[in-house]
CSV table of C-alpha atoms and ligand atoms in Angstrom, one decimal:
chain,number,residue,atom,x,y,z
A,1,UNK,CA,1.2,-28.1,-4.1
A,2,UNK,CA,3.7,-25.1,-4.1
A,3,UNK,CA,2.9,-23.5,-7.6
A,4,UNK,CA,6.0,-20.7,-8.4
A,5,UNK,CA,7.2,-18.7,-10.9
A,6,UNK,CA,8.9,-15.6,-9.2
A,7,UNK,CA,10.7,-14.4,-12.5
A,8,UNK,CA,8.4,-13.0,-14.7
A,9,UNK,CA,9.7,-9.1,-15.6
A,10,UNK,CA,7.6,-6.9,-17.4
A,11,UNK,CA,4.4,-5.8,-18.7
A,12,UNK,CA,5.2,-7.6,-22.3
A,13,UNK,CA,6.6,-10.6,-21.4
A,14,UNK,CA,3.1,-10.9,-18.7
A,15,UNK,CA,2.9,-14.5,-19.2
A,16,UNK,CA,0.8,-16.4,-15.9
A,17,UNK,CA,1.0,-20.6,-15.4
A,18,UNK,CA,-3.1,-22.0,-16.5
A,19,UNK,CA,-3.6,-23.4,-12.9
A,20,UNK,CA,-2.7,-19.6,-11.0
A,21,UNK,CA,-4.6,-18.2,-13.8
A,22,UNK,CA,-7.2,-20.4,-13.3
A,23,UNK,CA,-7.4,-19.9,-9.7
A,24,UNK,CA,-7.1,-16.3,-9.9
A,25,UNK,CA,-10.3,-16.4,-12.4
A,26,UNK,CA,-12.2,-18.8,-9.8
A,27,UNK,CA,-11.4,-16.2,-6.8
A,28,UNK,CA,-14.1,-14.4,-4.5
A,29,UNK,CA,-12.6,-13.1,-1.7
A,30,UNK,CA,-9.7,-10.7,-2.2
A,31,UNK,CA,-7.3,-8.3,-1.0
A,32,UNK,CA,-4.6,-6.1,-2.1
A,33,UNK,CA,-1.7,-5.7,0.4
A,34,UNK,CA,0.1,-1.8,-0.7
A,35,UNK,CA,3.0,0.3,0.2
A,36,UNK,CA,5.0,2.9,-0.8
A,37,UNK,CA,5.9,1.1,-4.2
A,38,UNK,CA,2.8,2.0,-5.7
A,39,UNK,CA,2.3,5.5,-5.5
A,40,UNK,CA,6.1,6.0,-6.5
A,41,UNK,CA,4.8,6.5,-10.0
A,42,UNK,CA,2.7,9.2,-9.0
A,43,UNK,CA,5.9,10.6,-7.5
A,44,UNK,CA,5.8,10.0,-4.0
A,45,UNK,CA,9.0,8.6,-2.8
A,46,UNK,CA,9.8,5.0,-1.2
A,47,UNK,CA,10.6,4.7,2.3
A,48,UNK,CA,13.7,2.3,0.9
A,49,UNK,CA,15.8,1.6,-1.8
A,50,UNK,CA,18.1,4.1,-3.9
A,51,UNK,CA,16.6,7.7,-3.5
A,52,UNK,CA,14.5,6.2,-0.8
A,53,UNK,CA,13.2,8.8,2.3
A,54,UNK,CA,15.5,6.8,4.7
A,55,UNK,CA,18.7,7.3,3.1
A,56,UNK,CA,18.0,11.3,3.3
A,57,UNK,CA,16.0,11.6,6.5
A,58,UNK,CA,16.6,10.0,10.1
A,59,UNK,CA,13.5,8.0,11.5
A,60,UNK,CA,14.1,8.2,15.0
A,61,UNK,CA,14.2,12.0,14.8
A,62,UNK,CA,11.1,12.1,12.2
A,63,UNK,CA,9.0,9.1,12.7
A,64,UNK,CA,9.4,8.1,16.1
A,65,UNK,CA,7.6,9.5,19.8
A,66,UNK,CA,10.7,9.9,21.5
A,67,UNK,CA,11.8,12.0,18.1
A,68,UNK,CA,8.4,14.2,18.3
A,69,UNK,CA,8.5,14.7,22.0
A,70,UNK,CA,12.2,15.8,21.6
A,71,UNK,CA,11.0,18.7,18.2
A,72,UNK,CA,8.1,18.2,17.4
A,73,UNK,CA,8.2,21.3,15.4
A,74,UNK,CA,11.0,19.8,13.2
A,75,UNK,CA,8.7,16.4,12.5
A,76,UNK,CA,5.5,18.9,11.4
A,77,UNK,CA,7.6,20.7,9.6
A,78,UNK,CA,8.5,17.2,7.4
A,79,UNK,CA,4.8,16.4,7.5
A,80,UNK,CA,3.9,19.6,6.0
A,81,UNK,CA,6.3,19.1,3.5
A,82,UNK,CA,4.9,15.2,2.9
A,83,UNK,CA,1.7,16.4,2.7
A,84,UNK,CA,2.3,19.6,-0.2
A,85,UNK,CA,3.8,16.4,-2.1
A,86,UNK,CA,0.7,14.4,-1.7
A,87,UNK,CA,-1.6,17.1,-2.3
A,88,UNK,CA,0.3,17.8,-6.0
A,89,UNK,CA,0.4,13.7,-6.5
A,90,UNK,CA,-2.3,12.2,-8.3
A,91,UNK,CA,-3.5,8.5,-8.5
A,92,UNK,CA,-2.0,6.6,-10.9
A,93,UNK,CA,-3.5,3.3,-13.3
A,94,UNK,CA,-2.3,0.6,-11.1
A,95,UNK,CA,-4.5,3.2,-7.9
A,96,UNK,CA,-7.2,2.8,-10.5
A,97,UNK,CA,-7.1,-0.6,-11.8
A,98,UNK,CA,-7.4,-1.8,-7.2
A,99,UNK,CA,-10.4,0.4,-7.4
A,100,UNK,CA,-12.0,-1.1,-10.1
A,101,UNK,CA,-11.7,-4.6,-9.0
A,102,UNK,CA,-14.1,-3.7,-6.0
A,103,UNK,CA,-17.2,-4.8,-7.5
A,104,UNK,CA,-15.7,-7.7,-8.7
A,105,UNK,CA,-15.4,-9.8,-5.8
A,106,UNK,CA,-18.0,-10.8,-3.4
A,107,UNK,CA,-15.3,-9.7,-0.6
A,108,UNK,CA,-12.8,-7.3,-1.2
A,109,UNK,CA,-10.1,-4.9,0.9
A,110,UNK,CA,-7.2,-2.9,0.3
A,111,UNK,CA,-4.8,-2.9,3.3
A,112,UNK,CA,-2.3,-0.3,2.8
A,113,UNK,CA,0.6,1.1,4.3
A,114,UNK,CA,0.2,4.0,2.7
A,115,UNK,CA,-0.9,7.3,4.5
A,116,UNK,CA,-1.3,9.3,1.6
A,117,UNK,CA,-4.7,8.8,0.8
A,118,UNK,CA,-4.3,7.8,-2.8
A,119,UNK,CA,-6.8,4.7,-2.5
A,120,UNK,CA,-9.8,7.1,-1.8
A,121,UNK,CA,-8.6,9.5,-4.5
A,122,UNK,CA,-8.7,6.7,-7.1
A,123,UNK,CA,-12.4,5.7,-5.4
A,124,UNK,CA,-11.4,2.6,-3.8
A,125,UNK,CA,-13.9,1.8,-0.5
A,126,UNK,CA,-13.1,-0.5,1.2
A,127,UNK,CA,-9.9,0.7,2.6
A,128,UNK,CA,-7.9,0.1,5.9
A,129,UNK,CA,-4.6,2.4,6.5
A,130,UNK,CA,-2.6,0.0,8.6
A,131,UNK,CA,-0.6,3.0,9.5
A,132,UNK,CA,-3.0,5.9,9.6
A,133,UNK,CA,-3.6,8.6,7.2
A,134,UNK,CA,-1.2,11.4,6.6
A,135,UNK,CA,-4.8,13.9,6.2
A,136,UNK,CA,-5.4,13.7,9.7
A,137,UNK,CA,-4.1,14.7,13.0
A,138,UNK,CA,-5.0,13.8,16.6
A,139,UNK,CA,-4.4,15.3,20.2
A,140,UNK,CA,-1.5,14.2,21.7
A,141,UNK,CA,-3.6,14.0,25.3
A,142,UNK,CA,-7.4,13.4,24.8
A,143,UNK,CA,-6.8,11.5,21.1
A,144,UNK,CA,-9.1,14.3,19.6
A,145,UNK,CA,-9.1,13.6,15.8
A,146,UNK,CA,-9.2,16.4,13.0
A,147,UNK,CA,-9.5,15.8,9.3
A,148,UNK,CA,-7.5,18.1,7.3
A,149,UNK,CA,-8.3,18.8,3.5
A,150,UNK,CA,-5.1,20.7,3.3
A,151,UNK,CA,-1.6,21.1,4.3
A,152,UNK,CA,-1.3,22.0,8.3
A,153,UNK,CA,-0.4,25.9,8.2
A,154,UNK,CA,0.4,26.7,12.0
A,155,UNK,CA,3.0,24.2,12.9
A,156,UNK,CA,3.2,22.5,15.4
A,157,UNK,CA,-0.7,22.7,15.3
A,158,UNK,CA,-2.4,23.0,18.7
A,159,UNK,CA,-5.7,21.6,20.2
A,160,UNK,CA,-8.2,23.3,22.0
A,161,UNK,CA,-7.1,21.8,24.7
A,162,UNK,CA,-4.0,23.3,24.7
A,163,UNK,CA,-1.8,20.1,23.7
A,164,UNK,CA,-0.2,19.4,20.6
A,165,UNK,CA,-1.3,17.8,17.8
A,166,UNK,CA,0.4,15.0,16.4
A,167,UNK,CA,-0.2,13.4,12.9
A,168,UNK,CA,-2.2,10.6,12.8
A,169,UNK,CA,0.3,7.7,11.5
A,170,UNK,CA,1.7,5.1,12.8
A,171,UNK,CA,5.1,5.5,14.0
A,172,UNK,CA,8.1,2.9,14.2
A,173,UNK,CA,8.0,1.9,17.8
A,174,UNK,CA,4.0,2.0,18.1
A,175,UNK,CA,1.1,-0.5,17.9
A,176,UNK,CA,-1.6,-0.5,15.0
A,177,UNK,CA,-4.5,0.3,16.2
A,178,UNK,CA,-6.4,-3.2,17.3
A,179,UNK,CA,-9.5,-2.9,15.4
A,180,UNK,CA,-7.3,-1.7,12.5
A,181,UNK,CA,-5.2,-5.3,13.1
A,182,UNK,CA,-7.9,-7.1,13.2
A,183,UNK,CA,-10.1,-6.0,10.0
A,184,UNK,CA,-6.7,-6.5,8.2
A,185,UNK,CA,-6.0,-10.1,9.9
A,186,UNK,CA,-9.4,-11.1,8.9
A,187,UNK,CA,-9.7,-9.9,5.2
A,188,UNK,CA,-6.0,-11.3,4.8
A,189,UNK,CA,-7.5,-14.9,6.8
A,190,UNK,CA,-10.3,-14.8,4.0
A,191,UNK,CA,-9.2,-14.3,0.8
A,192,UNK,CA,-8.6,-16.8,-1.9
A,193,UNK,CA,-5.9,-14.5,-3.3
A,194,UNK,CA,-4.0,-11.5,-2.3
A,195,UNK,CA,-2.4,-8.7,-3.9
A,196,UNK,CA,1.0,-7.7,-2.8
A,197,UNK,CA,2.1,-4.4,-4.8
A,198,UNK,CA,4.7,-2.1,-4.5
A,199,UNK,CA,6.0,-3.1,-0.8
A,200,UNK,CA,9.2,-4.2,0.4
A,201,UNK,CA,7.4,-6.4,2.8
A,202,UNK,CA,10.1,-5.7,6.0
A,203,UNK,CA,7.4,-3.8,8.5
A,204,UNK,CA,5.5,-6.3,10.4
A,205,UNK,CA,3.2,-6.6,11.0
A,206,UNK,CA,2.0,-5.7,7.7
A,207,UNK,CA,3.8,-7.8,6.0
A,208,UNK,CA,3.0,-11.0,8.1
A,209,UNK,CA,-0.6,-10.5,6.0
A,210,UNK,CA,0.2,-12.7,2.8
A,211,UNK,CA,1.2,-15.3,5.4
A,212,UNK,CA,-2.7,-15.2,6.7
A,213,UNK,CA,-3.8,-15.9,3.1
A,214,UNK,CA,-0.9,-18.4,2.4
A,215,UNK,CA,-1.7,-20.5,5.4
A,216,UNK,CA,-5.6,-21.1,4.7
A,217,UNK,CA,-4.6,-22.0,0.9
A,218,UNK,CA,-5.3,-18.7,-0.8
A,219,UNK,CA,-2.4,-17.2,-3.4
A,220,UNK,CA,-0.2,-14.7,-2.7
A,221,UNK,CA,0.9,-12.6,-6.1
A,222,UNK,CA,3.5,-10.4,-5.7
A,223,UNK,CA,3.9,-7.1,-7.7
A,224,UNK,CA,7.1,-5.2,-7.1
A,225,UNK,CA,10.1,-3.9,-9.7
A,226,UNK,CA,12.4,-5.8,-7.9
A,227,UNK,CA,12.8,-9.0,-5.4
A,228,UNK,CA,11.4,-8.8,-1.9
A,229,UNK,CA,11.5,-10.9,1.2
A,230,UNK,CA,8.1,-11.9,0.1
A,231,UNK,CA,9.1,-13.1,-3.0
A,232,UNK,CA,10.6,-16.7,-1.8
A,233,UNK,CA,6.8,-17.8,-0.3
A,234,UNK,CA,5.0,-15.9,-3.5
A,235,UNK,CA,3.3,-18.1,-5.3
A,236,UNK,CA,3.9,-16.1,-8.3
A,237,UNK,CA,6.1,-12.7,-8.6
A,238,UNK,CA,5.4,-10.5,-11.0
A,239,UNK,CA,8.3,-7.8,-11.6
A,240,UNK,CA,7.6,-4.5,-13.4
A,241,UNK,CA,6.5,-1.1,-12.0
A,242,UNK,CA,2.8,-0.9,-10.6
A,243,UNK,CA,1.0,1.4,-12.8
A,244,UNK,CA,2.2,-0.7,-15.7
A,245,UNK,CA,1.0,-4.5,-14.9
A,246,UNK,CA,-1.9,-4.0,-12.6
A,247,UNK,CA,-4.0,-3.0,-15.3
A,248,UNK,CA,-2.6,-6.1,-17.7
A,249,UNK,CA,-3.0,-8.1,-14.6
A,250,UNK,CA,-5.9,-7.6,-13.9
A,251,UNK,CA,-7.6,-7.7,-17.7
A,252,UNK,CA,-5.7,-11.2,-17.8
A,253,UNK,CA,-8.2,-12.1,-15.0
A,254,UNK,CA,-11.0,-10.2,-15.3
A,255,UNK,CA,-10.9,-9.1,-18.7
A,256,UNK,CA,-9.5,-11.7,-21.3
A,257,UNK,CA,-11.3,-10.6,-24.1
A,258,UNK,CA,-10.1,-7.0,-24.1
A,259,UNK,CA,-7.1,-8.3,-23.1
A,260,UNK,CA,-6.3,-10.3,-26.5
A,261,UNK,CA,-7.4,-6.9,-28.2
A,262,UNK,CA,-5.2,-4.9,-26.7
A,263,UNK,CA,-2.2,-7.1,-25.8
A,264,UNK,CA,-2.0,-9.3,-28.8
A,265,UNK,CA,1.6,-10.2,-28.7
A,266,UNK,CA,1.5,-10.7,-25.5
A,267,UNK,CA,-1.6,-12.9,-25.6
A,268,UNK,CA,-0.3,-14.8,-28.4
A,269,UNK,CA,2.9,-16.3,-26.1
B,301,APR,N1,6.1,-0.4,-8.9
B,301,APR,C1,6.1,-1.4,-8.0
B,301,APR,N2,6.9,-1.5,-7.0
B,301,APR,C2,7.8,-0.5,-6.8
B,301,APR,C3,7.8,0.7,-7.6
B,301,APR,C4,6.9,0.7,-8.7
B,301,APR,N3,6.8,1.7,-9.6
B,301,APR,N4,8.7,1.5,-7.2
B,301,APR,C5,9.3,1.0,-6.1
B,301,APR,N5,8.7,-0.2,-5.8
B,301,APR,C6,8.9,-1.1,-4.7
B,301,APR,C7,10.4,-1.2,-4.2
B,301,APR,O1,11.1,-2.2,-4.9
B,301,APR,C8,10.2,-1.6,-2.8
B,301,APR,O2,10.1,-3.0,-2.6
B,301,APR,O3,8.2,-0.6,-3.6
B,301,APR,C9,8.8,-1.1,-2.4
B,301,APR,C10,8.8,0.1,-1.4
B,301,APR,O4,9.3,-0.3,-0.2
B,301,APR,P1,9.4,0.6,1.1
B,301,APR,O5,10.0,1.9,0.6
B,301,APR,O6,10.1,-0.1,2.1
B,301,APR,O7,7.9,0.9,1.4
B,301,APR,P2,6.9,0.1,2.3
B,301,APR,O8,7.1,-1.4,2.1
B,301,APR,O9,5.5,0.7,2.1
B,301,APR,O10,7.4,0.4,3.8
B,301,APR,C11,6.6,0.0,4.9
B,301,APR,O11,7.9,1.4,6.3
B,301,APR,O12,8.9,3.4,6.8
B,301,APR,C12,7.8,2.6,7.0
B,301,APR,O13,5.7,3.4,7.7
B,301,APR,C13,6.5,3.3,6.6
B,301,APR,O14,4.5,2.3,5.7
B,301,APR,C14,5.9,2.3,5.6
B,301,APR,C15,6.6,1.0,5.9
């Protein structure tokens, strides 16, 4: 049974079918599937979309290895930039709300696309950065990693062995990392449900994930302000901005009595 309802839009009019609900309720295994979307509140920019990073910047000069090897001062030099942004940016509710549903399930992962770190910040632990983490950098030659608490000063940053570093992100044109793939494949493979939020759903393969949950019978609930290519196999599509539904989201599952406290008009629908 194909159970849909892909046009639900906003926070107050939060209104989930009984047998998703019910489901969602009955759920042990979980994941939450992120990108940019959801730290957009905490006013990091969107890869896509109006005001989006790729209208302004080019990718293939900034996020490629052909674009590094050609200046690869001119790519630190955006990272730095990226990372002063992060550093100011703080987690926001729908960050916290993820983190809080740890403890609720007997399995539980976030796979994000996100390099910025925010997950940790908002004390999620189970995390796996499907395209690296914007807080570390790594030899271009012998793969030497370095975690940075900071923004990169020197730039382009050096190793000791002479080579240059590189951030440690996945660029367009590169593989995930294999073990990364395959911790992602596996929690996406086993979860009753997953949580899509704030991704456009267009990178693979990241967003061939939901299809690992769809196709052993889990849901796939997407979160997102607007429609996606994910939102014609969603089995339901919430649209709102992140930071707003997760927490009613998840209180509707998790939580119904504090739920009907604090959302009476909504609970009454
Ligand atoms: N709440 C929920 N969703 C939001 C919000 C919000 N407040 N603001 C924006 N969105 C949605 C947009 O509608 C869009 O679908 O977030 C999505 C962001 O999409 P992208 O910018 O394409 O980001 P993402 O899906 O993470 O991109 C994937 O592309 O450039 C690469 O490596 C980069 O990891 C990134 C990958």
């Amino acid at each position: 049974m194909r159970l849909k309802m892909p046009c639900i839009t906003g926070s107050d009019r939060l209104s989930i079918p009984e047998g998703i609900l019910d489901k969602l309720r009955r759920a042990r295994r979980a994941s939450v599937l992120t990108g940019a979307g959801i730290s957009a509140e905490s006013g990091i920019p969107t890869f896509r979309g109006a005001g989006g990073i790729w209208e302004k910047y080019d990718f293939t000069k900034l996020a490629t290895p052909e674009g590094f090897k050609e200046d690869p001062r001119l790519v630190w030099e955006w990272y730095q930039l990226r990372q002063r942004e992060m550093k100011k940016a703080k987690p926001n509710p729908a960050h916290e709300t993820i983190a809080g549903m740890e403890d609720h399930f007997d399995e539980f992962a976030v796979l994000t696309q996100n390099i910025d770190g925010m997950h940790r910040r908002a004390g999620s632990r189970k995390i796996i950065e499907l395209h690296g983490n914007i807080w570390r950098m790594r030899c271009s030659r012998d793969g030497t990693v370095i975690d940075l608490g900071d923004p990169v000063e020197e730039i382009p940053p050096v190793c000791q062995c002479g080579s240059l570093m590189r951030p440690d992100v996945v660029w367009f044109g590169e593989q995930l990392p294999h073990d990364v793939l395959d911790s992602a494949s596996q929690a996406a493979s086993r979860s009753d449900v997953m949580f899509v939020v704030g991704t456009s759903a267009v990178v693979y393969p990241a967003a061939a994930l939901p299809i690992l949950t769809k196709n052993r019978g889990g849901l796939v609930i997407e979160v997102n302000i607007e429609k996606t290519e994910l939102s014609a196999y969603a089995d339901l599509s919430l649209f709102g901005r992140a930071g707003e539904l997760m927490p009613v989201l998840w209180s509707l599952i998790a939580q119904p009595e504090r739920f009907m406290t604090e959302h009476p008009i909504i609970a009454k629908r």
